[in-house]
Amino acid sequence: MKCIAFKRPVQNISQLYLMQRQFVYILLLAITISGCHRKIYSIKNDFSKAIVPSAPDYSNLNHWASLPTKLDAADSIPKHSKLKELQSSAKADVFFIYPTIFTEEPTNQYEWNADVKDELLNVKIQQSTILNQASIFNGSCKIYAPYYRQAHLYSFYTLNKNDGAKALDLAYQDVKAAFEYYLFHFNEGRPFVIASHSQGSYHAERLLKEYIDGKPLQNKFVAAYLIGRPIPHDAFKNIHASERPDEVGVWASWNTFSRNFIPSNYDAYFKGAVCTNPLLWNSSDTFAAKELNQGGVALHFTYAPQLADAQIHEGLLWTNKPYIKGRFLLRTKNWHRADMNLFYMNIRENVALRIEKYFERNKASTPSGE
């Protein structure tokens, strides 16, 4: 690591200690919530169904990462916030699909897809995505998040696209089975939200096409937050992208990068994608200042007011460095892992608004006396 030269002379040992602590804080923040580059483990064996882990049984509550009836990380409230966990009185549900957490060298014979009985991996899922992402929805939704045989991160990078596609398809079969179980055993006709990040949004997009877009179930659909994956404007036939914060039956998506940064895979991956500004809930290129940010979550799941600004640039969501002490030390360009952290409160408030509008719309369309 390069040494950092401070412009102002250090006056005393206490000042030096404070500066060192500030640097460590910023470094930890960057590692914890940013999209830092990581070494991608390469799987050397071809995909084979003969060595995939057994399918989850969604009648087993242990195969759910989050349920409103069990204690899990989605019940958490950010430190130093005044939020409340209100799942018990929520009038709608959220079906949440978490991103890729299966990134390291596999510790067993299962290489391409994770085992839902892997306790160490499940702890990581709880402490990362369920805590920092799924908890967003506990103020207005009952949270349903299945463990699934997620595809290894290498599935997105392998030159053998057939292997990656097979691993992702296996993961989707679990998501599909979990969603069907949710519909038949938990939903009870309630309106629902679909929320996801990264690999989760890969599966959520497919789920919307198969079960919701132009189907009877669309009548119960409030909104989809398909975050961390580029979604084209024509992804769905009957569901359009959000252009107002109070629209019902729409979807929102964004991929967050540092201002003026264009990723090397832009043309192949991001070009042509629809981007939603989570501070405005439309696709305009209007700059949204940090004052519009109701708060994000930073290190140790701590509430941070006015954490980030946002502006859309050709399908990417650009943001200046998060507004925290010592922000000048941050060098992160890809904020993928913080797509939801940076705008935590705005997402939380928006899903509540859309649910409210859903019930207002349905009440207005119900004949009197019914």
CSV table of C-alpha atoms in Angstrom, one decimal:
chain,number,residue,atom,x,y,z
A,1,MET,CA,0.0,0.0,0.0
A,2,LYS,CA,1.3,3.5,-0.8
A,3,CYS,CA,2.0,5.9,2.0
A,4,ILE,CA,-0.4,8.8,2.2
A,5,ALA,CA,1.2,12.3,2.5
A,6,PHE,CA,-0.8,14.8,4.5
A,7,LYS,CA,-0.5,18.4,3.3
A,8,ARG,CA,-0.7,19.9,6.8
A,9,PRO,CA,2.0,19.1,9.4
A,10,VAL,CA,0.9,16.9,12.3
A,11,GLN,CA,0.8,19.0,15.5
A,12,ASN,CA,0.8,16.2,18.1
A,13,ILE,CA,0.5,12.5,18.7
A,14,SER,CA,-3.3,12.8,19.2
A,15,GLN,CA,-3.8,14.4,15.8
A,16,LEU,CA,-1.7,11.7,14.2
A,17,TYR,CA,-3.8,9.0,16.0
A,18,LEU,CA,-7.0,10.7,14.8
A,19,MET,CA,-5.7,10.8,11.2
A,20,GLN,CA,-4.7,7.1,11.4
A,21,ARG,CA,-8.1,6.1,12.7
A,22,GLN,CA,-9.8,8.2,9.9
A,23,PHE,CA,-7.7,6.4,7.3
A,24,VAL,CA,-8.5,3.0,8.7
A,25,TYR,CA,-12.2,3.9,8.8
A,26,ILE,CA,-12.2,4.9,5.1
A,27,LEU,CA,-10.2,1.9,4.1
A,28,LEU,CA,-12.7,-0.4,5.9
A,29,LEU,CA,-15.6,1.4,4.4
A,30,ALA,CA,-14.2,1.0,0.9
A,31,ILE,CA,-13.6,-2.8,1.5
A,32,THR,CA,-17.0,-3.3,3.1
A,33,ILE,CA,-19.5,-1.6,0.8
A,34,SER,CA,-17.6,-0.8,-2.4
A,35,GLY,CA,-17.2,-2.7,-5.6
A,36,CYS,CA,-13.6,-3.3,-5.0
A,37,HIS,CA,-11.8,-5.5,-7.6
A,38,ARG,CA,-11.3,-9.0,-6.3
A,39,LYS,CA,-9.4,-12.0,-7.6
A,40,ILE,CA,-11.8,-14.3,-9.4
A,41,TYR,CA,-11.4,-18.0,-8.6
A,42,SER,CA,-11.3,-20.1,-11.7
A,43,ILE,CA,-13.2,-23.3,-11.8
A,44,LYS,CA,-11.2,-25.9,-13.8
A,45,ASN,CA,-13.8,-28.7,-14.1
A,46,ASP,CA,-16.7,-28.6,-16.5
A,47,PHE,CA,-20.2,-28.2,-15.2
A,48,SER,CA,-21.9,-31.6,-14.5
A,49,LYS,CA,-25.2,-32.3,-12.9
A,50,ALA,CA,-23.7,-35.4,-11.4
A,51,ILE,CA,-21.9,-33.2,-8.8
A,52,VAL,CA,-24.4,-30.5,-8.0
A,53,PRO,CA,-25.8,-30.2,-4.5
A,54,SER,CA,-29.2,-31.5,-3.7
A,55,ALA,CA,-32.2,-29.2,-4.3
A,56,PRO,CA,-33.5,-27.2,-1.4
A,57,ASP,CA,-36.9,-28.1,0.2
A,58,TYR,CA,-38.8,-24.9,0.8
A,59,SER,CA,-41.1,-26.6,3.2
A,60,ASN,CA,-38.0,-26.6,5.5
A,61,LEU,CA,-37.8,-23.2,7.1
A,62,ASN,CA,-34.0,-23.6,7.3
A,63,HIS,CA,-33.9,-23.3,3.6
A,64,TRP,CA,-35.1,-19.7,3.8
A,65,ALA,CA,-32.6,-16.9,4.5
A,66,SER,CA,-35.5,-14.7,5.7
A,67,LEU,CA,-39.1,-15.2,6.7
A,68,PRO,CA,-41.3,-12.9,8.7
A,69,THR,CA,-41.8,-15.7,11.2
A,70,LYS,CA,-38.2,-16.4,12.0
A,71,LEU,CA,-35.4,-14.3,13.5
A,72,ASP,CA,-32.9,-13.3,10.8
A,73,ALA,CA,-30.7,-10.4,9.7
A,74,ALA,CA,-33.5,-8.9,7.7
A,75,ASP,CA,-35.2,-7.9,11.0
A,76,SER,CA,-32.4,-5.5,11.7
A,77,ILE,CA,-32.5,-1.7,11.9
A,78,PRO,CA,-29.4,0.5,11.1
A,79,LYS,CA,-27.5,1.9,14.1
A,80,HIS,CA,-28.3,5.5,14.9
A,81,SER,CA,-31.5,5.5,13.0
A,82,LYS,CA,-35.1,5.9,14.2
A,83,LEU,CA,-36.5,3.3,11.9
A,84,LYS,CA,-38.8,0.5,13.1
A,85,GLU,CA,-39.1,-3.1,12.0
A,86,LEU,CA,-42.8,-3.5,11.1
A,87,GLN,CA,-43.2,-6.8,9.3
A,88,SER,CA,-45.9,-8.0,11.7
A,89,SER,CA,-48.3,-5.3,10.5
A,90,ALA,CA,-47.1,-5.0,6.8
A,91,LYS,CA,-49.8,-5.1,4.2
A,92,ALA,CA,-47.5,-6.4,1.4
A,93,ASP,CA,-44.7,-8.8,0.8
A,94,VAL,CA,-41.3,-8.7,-0.8
A,95,PHE,CA,-39.7,-11.7,-2.5
A,96,PHE,CA,-36.0,-10.9,-2.2
A,97,ILE,CA,-33.3,-12.6,-4.2
A,98,TYR,CA,-29.7,-12.0,-3.0
A,99,PRO,CA,-26.6,-11.5,-5.1
A,100,THR,CA,-23.5,-13.7,-5.6
A,101,ILE,CA,-21.9,-14.5,-2.2
A,102,PHE,CA,-20.4,-17.8,-3.5
A,103,THR,CA,-17.1,-16.3,-4.8
A,104,GLU,CA,-14.2,-18.2,-3.1
A,105,GLU,CA,-12.6,-21.5,-3.8
A,106,PRO,CA,-15.2,-24.2,-3.0
A,107,THR,CA,-14.5,-26.2,0.2
A,108,ASN,CA,-16.3,-29.3,-1.0
A,109,GLN,CA,-17.0,-31.1,-4.3
A,110,TYR,CA,-19.6,-28.6,-5.4
A,111,GLU,CA,-17.9,-26.1,-7.6
A,112,TRP,CA,-20.4,-24.4,-9.9
A,113,ASN,CA,-23.3,-24.0,-7.5
A,114,ALA,CA,-23.5,-23.4,-3.7
A,115,ASP,CA,-25.0,-25.9,-1.3
A,116,VAL,CA,-27.9,-24.3,0.7
A,117,LYS,CA,-26.7,-26.4,3.7
A,118,ASP,CA,-23.3,-24.7,3.7
A,119,GLU,CA,-23.5,-23.0,7.1
A,120,LEU,CA,-20.4,-20.8,6.7
A,121,LEU,CA,-21.8,-19.5,3.4
A,122,ASN,CA,-25.2,-18.9,4.9
A,123,VAL,CA,-23.6,-16.8,7.7
A,124,LYS,CA,-21.9,-14.7,5.1
A,125,ILE,CA,-25.3,-14.3,3.3
A,126,GLN,CA,-26.9,-13.1,6.5
A,127,GLN,CA,-24.2,-10.8,7.5
A,128,SER,CA,-23.9,-9.1,4.1
A,129,THR,CA,-26.8,-9.0,1.8
A,130,ILE,CA,-29.7,-9.9,4.1
A,131,LEU,CA,-28.5,-7.4,6.7
A,132,ASN,CA,-27.6,-4.5,4.3
A,133,GLN,CA,-30.2,-5.1,1.5
A,134,ALA,CA,-33.2,-7.2,2.5
A,135,SER,CA,-33.6,-5.2,5.7
A,136,ILE,CA,-34.5,-2.2,3.6
A,137,PHE,CA,-38.0,-3.6,3.2
A,138,ASN,CA,-38.8,-4.5,6.8
A,139,GLY,CA,-40.7,-1.2,7.3
A,140,SER,CA,-43.5,-2.0,4.9
A,141,CYS,CA,-43.2,-5.6,3.7
A,142,LYS,CA,-43.0,-9.1,5.1
A,143,ILE,CA,-39.7,-10.4,3.8
A,144,TYR,CA,-39.3,-13.8,2.0
A,145,ALA,CA,-35.8,-14.6,0.8
A,146,PRO,CA,-34.9,-18.2,-0.1
A,147,TYR,CA,-31.5,-19.7,0.1
A,148,TYR,CA,-30.7,-21.1,-3.4
A,149,ARG,CA,-28.0,-22.9,-5.1
A,150,GLN,CA,-26.5,-19.7,-6.4
A,151,ALA,CA,-24.0,-19.9,-9.3
A,152,HIS,CA,-20.4,-19.3,-8.5
A,153,LEU,CA,-19.1,-15.9,-9.5
A,154,TYR,CA,-16.9,-17.5,-12.1
A,155,SER,CA,-20.1,-18.4,-14.0
A,156,PHE,CA,-20.2,-14.8,-15.2
A,157,TYR,CA,-16.6,-14.8,-16.3
A,158,THR,CA,-15.8,-18.3,-17.8
A,159,LEU,CA,-15.0,-18.4,-21.5
A,160,ASN,CA,-17.1,-21.6,-21.6
A,161,LYS,CA,-20.5,-19.7,-21.6
A,162,ASN,CA,-22.3,-23.1,-21.7
A,163,ASP,CA,-21.0,-24.0,-18.3
A,164,GLY,CA,-21.9,-20.6,-16.8
A,165,ALA,CA,-25.4,-20.8,-18.4
A,166,LYS,CA,-26.0,-24.2,-16.9
A,167,ALA,CA,-25.0,-23.1,-13.4
A,168,LEU,CA,-27.2,-20.0,-13.6
A,169,ASP,CA,-30.1,-22.1,-14.9
A,170,LEU,CA,-29.8,-24.5,-11.9
A,171,ALA,CA,-29.8,-21.5,-9.6
A,172,TYR,CA,-32.9,-20.1,-11.3
A,173,GLN,CA,-34.8,-23.4,-10.9
A,174,ASP,CA,-34.4,-22.9,-7.1
A,175,VAL,CA,-35.6,-19.3,-7.3
A,176,LYS,CA,-38.6,-20.5,-9.3
A,177,ALA,CA,-39.4,-23.3,-6.9
A,178,ALA,CA,-39.1,-20.9,-3.9
A,179,PHE,CA,-41.4,-18.3,-5.6
A,180,GLU,CA,-44.0,-21.0,-6.3
A,181,TYR,CA,-43.8,-22.2,-2.7
A,182,TYR,CA,-44.2,-18.6,-1.5
A,183,LEU,CA,-47.3,-18.1,-3.7
A,184,PHE,CA,-49.0,-21.3,-2.6
A,185,HIS,CA,-48.1,-21.3,1.1
A,186,PHE,CA,-47.3,-17.8,2.2
A,187,ASN,CA,-48.8,-15.1,0.0
A,188,GLU,CA,-52.5,-15.5,0.6
A,189,GLY,CA,-53.4,-13.1,-2.1
A,190,ARG,CA,-51.4,-10.2,-0.8
A,191,PRO,CA,-49.7,-7.6,-3.1
A,192,PHE,CA,-46.0,-8.2,-3.5
A,193,VAL,CA,-42.7,-6.6,-4.4
A,194,ILE,CA,-39.8,-8.3,-6.2
A,195,ALA,CA,-36.4,-7.1,-5.1
A,196,SER,CA,-32.9,-8.3,-6.0
A,197,HIS,CA,-29.3,-7.4,-6.6
A,198,SER,CA,-26.7,-8.6,-9.1
A,199,GLN,CA,-27.1,-12.4,-9.7
A,200,GLY,CA,-30.4,-12.0,-7.9
A,201,SER,CA,-31.6,-9.6,-10.5
A,202,TYR,CA,-30.5,-12.0,-13.3
A,203,HIS,CA,-33.0,-14.4,-11.8
A,204,ALA,CA,-35.6,-11.8,-10.9
A,205,GLU,CA,-35.8,-10.6,-14.5
A,206,ARG,CA,-36.5,-14.1,-15.7
A,207,LEU,CA,-39.0,-14.6,-12.9
A,208,LEU,CA,-41.0,-11.5,-14.0
A,209,LYS,CA,-41.1,-12.6,-17.6
A,210,GLU,CA,-42.3,-16.1,-16.7
A,211,TYR,CA,-44.8,-15.4,-13.9
A,212,ILE,CA,-45.8,-11.7,-13.9
A,213,ASP,CA,-45.4,-9.8,-17.2
A,214,GLY,CA,-48.9,-10.0,-18.9
A,215,LYS,CA,-50.0,-12.7,-16.5
A,216,PRO,CA,-52.9,-12.6,-14.0
A,217,LEU,CA,-50.4,-12.3,-11.2
A,218,GLN,CA,-49.5,-8.8,-12.5
A,219,ASN,CA,-52.6,-7.5,-10.7
A,220,LYS,CA,-50.9,-8.2,-7.4
A,221,PHE,CA,-47.5,-6.8,-8.5
A,222,VAL,CA,-46.4,-3.6,-6.8
A,223,ALA,CA,-43.0,-3.0,-8.2
A,224,ALA,CA,-39.6,-4.6,-8.9
A,225,TYR,CA,-36.2,-3.3,-7.8
A,226,LEU,CA,-33.8,-5.1,-10.2
A,227,ILE,CA,-30.6,-3.5,-8.9
A,228,GLY,CA,-27.0,-4.2,-9.9
A,229,ARG,CA,-27.7,-5.6,-13.3
A,230,PRO,CA,-28.3,-3.8,-16.6
A,231,ILE,CA,-31.9,-4.2,-17.8
A,232,PRO,CA,-32.8,-3.2,-21.4
A,233,HIS,CA,-35.8,-1.0,-22.0
A,234,ASP,CA,-37.7,-3.7,-23.8
A,235,ALA,CA,-37.0,-6.5,-21.2
A,236,PHE,CA,-40.8,-6.7,-20.6
A,237,LYS,CA,-43.8,-6.4,-22.7
A,238,ASN,CA,-46.3,-5.0,-20.2
A,239,ILE,CA,-44.1,-3.6,-17.4
A,240,HIS,CA,-42.3,-0.4,-18.0
A,241,ALA,CA,-39.4,1.3,-16.2
A,242,SER,CA,-40.1,3.8,-13.4
A,243,GLU,CA,-40.5,7.5,-14.3
A,244,ARG,CA,-42.3,8.6,-11.2
A,245,PRO,CA,-41.8,7.7,-7.5
A,246,ASP,CA,-45.4,6.8,-7.0
A,247,GLU,CA,-46.0,4.5,-10.0
A,248,VAL,CA,-47.3,1.0,-9.4
A,249,GLY,CA,-46.5,-2.1,-11.4
A,250,VAL,CA,-43.1,-0.7,-12.7
A,251,TRP,CA,-39.4,-1.7,-12.3
A,252,ALA,CA,-36.3,0.2,-11.4
A,253,SER,CA,-32.7,-0.6,-11.9
A,254,TRP,CA,-29.2,1.0,-11.6
A,255,ASN,CA,-25.5,0.2,-11.6
A,256,THR,CA,-23.4,2.7,-9.5
A,257,PHE,CA,-20.0,4.0,-10.5
A,258,SER,CA,-17.8,6.9,-9.6
A,259,ARG,CA,-18.5,10.1,-11.5
A,260,ASN,CA,-16.7,10.3,-14.9
A,261,PHE,CA,-15.8,6.5,-14.8
A,262,ILE,CA,-16.8,4.3,-17.7
A,263,PRO,CA,-16.2,0.5,-17.0
A,264,SER,CA,-14.1,-1.4,-19.6
A,265,ASN,CA,-17.1,-3.7,-20.3
A,266,TYR,CA,-19.5,-0.9,-20.9
A,267,ASP,CA,-20.2,-1.6,-24.6
A,268,ALA,CA,-20.7,-5.3,-24.0
A,269,TYR,CA,-22.7,-5.1,-20.8
A,270,PHE,CA,-24.1,-1.7,-19.9
A,271,LYS,CA,-24.8,0.0,-23.2
A,272,GLY,CA,-28.5,0.4,-23.9
A,273,ALA,CA,-29.5,-0.4,-20.3
A,274,VAL,CA,-32.2,1.6,-18.6
A,275,CYS,CA,-31.0,3.4,-15.5
A,276,THR,CA,-33.2,4.7,-12.7
A,277,ASN,CA,-32.0,7.5,-10.4
A,278,PRO,CA,-32.9,6.3,-6.9
A,279,LEU,CA,-33.1,9.9,-5.6
A,280,LEU,CA,-35.6,10.9,-8.3
A,281,TRP,CA,-37.1,7.6,-9.5
A,282,ASN,CA,-36.9,8.5,-13.2
A,283,SER,CA,-34.4,8.0,-16.0
A,284,SER,CA,-33.6,11.6,-16.7
A,285,ASP,CA,-30.0,12.9,-16.5
A,286,THR,CA,-30.9,15.5,-13.9
A,287,PHE,CA,-28.3,15.8,-11.1
A,288,ALA,CA,-29.7,14.8,-7.7
A,289,ALA,CA,-27.8,16.5,-4.9
A,290,LYS,CA,-27.0,14.7,-1.6
A,291,GLU,CA,-29.7,16.7,0.1
A,292,LEU,CA,-32.2,14.4,-1.6
A,293,ASN,CA,-30.6,11.4,-0.1
A,294,GLN,CA,-32.6,10.4,3.0
A,295,GLY,CA,-29.7,8.3,4.2
A,296,GLY,CA,-27.6,5.2,3.5
A,297,VAL,CA,-25.8,2.6,5.6
A,298,ALA,CA,-22.1,2.6,6.0
A,299,LEU,CA,-19.6,0.6,8.1
A,300,HIS,CA,-21.0,-1.7,10.8
A,301,PHE,CA,-24.6,-1.2,9.5
A,302,THR,CA,-24.6,2.5,10.6
A,303,TYR,CA,-27.1,5.1,9.3
A,304,ALA,CA,-25.4,7.8,7.4
A,305,PRO,CA,-27.5,10.8,6.4
A,306,GLN,CA,-27.1,12.4,2.9
A,307,LEU,CA,-24.5,9.7,2.0
A,308,ALA,CA,-24.4,10.1,-1.8
A,309,ASP,CA,-25.6,12.2,-4.7
A,310,ALA,CA,-26.6,10.6,-8.1
A,311,GLN,CA,-26.8,11.4,-11.8
A,312,ILE,CA,-27.5,9.1,-14.8
A,313,HIS,CA,-25.0,9.1,-17.6
A,314,GLU,CA,-25.7,6.9,-20.6
A,315,GLY,CA,-27.2,4.0,-18.6
A,316,LEU,CA,-24.8,4.3,-15.7
A,317,LEU,CA,-25.6,5.8,-12.3
A,318,TRP,CA,-22.7,8.2,-11.4
A,319,THR,CA,-22.1,9.4,-7.9
A,320,ASN,CA,-19.4,11.5,-6.3
A,321,LYS,CA,-17.5,10.1,-3.4
A,322,PRO,CA,-19.8,9.3,-0.4
A,323,TYR,CA,-20.1,12.3,1.9
A,324,ILE,CA,-18.3,11.0,4.9
A,325,LYS,CA,-15.3,12.2,6.9
A,326,GLY,CA,-12.1,11.6,5.0
A,327,ARG,CA,-13.9,11.0,1.7
A,328,PHE,CA,-10.9,12.4,-0.2
A,329,LEU,CA,-9.1,9.1,0.6
A,330,LEU,CA,-11.6,7.0,-1.3
A,331,ARG,CA,-10.4,5.7,-4.7
A,332,THR,CA,-13.2,3.4,-5.5
A,333,LYS,CA,-14.6,3.5,-9.1
A,334,ASN,CA,-17.1,0.7,-9.1
A,335,TRP,CA,-19.7,0.9,-6.3
A,336,HIS,CA,-21.5,-2.3,-7.3
A,337,ARG,CA,-21.5,-3.7,-3.8
A,338,ALA,CA,-23.0,-0.5,-2.4
A,339,ASP,CA,-25.8,-0.1,-5.0
A,340,MET,CA,-28.3,-0.4,-2.3
A,341,ASN,CA,-26.3,0.8,0.8
A,342,LEU,CA,-25.8,4.3,-0.7
A,343,PHE,CA,-29.6,4.8,-1.2
A,344,TYR,CA,-31.0,2.7,1.6
A,345,MET,CA,-33.6,5.1,3.0
A,346,ASN,CA,-34.8,6.3,-0.4
A,347,ILE,CA,-35.5,2.7,-1.5
A,348,ARG,CA,-37.2,2.1,1.9
A,349,GLU,CA,-39.4,5.1,1.5
A,350,ASN,CA,-40.1,4.5,-2.1
A,351,VAL,CA,-41.4,0.9,-1.6
A,352,ALA,CA,-43.7,2.2,1.1
A,353,LEU,CA,-45.0,4.9,-1.2
A,354,ARG,CA,-45.7,2.5,-4.0
A,355,ILE,CA,-47.5,0.1,-1.7
A,356,GLU,CA,-49.7,2.9,-0.4
A,357,LYS,CA,-50.5,3.9,-4.0
A,358,TYR,CA,-51.3,0.3,-4.9
A,359,PHE,CA,-54.0,0.2,-2.2
A,360,GLU,CA,-55.3,3.6,-3.2
A,361,ARG,CA,-55.6,2.5,-6.8
A,362,ASN,CA,-57.3,-0.7,-6.0
A,363,LYS,CA,-59.7,0.9,-3.6
A,364,ALA,CA,-60.6,3.5,-6.3
A,365,SER,CA,-61.2,0.7,-8.9
A,366,THR,CA,-63.4,-1.4,-6.5
A,367,PRO,CA,-67.2,-0.8,-7.0
A,368,SER,CA,-68.9,0.6,-3.9
A,369,GLY,CA,-70.4,-1.9,-1.6
A,370,GLU,CA,-67.8,-4.6,-2.3
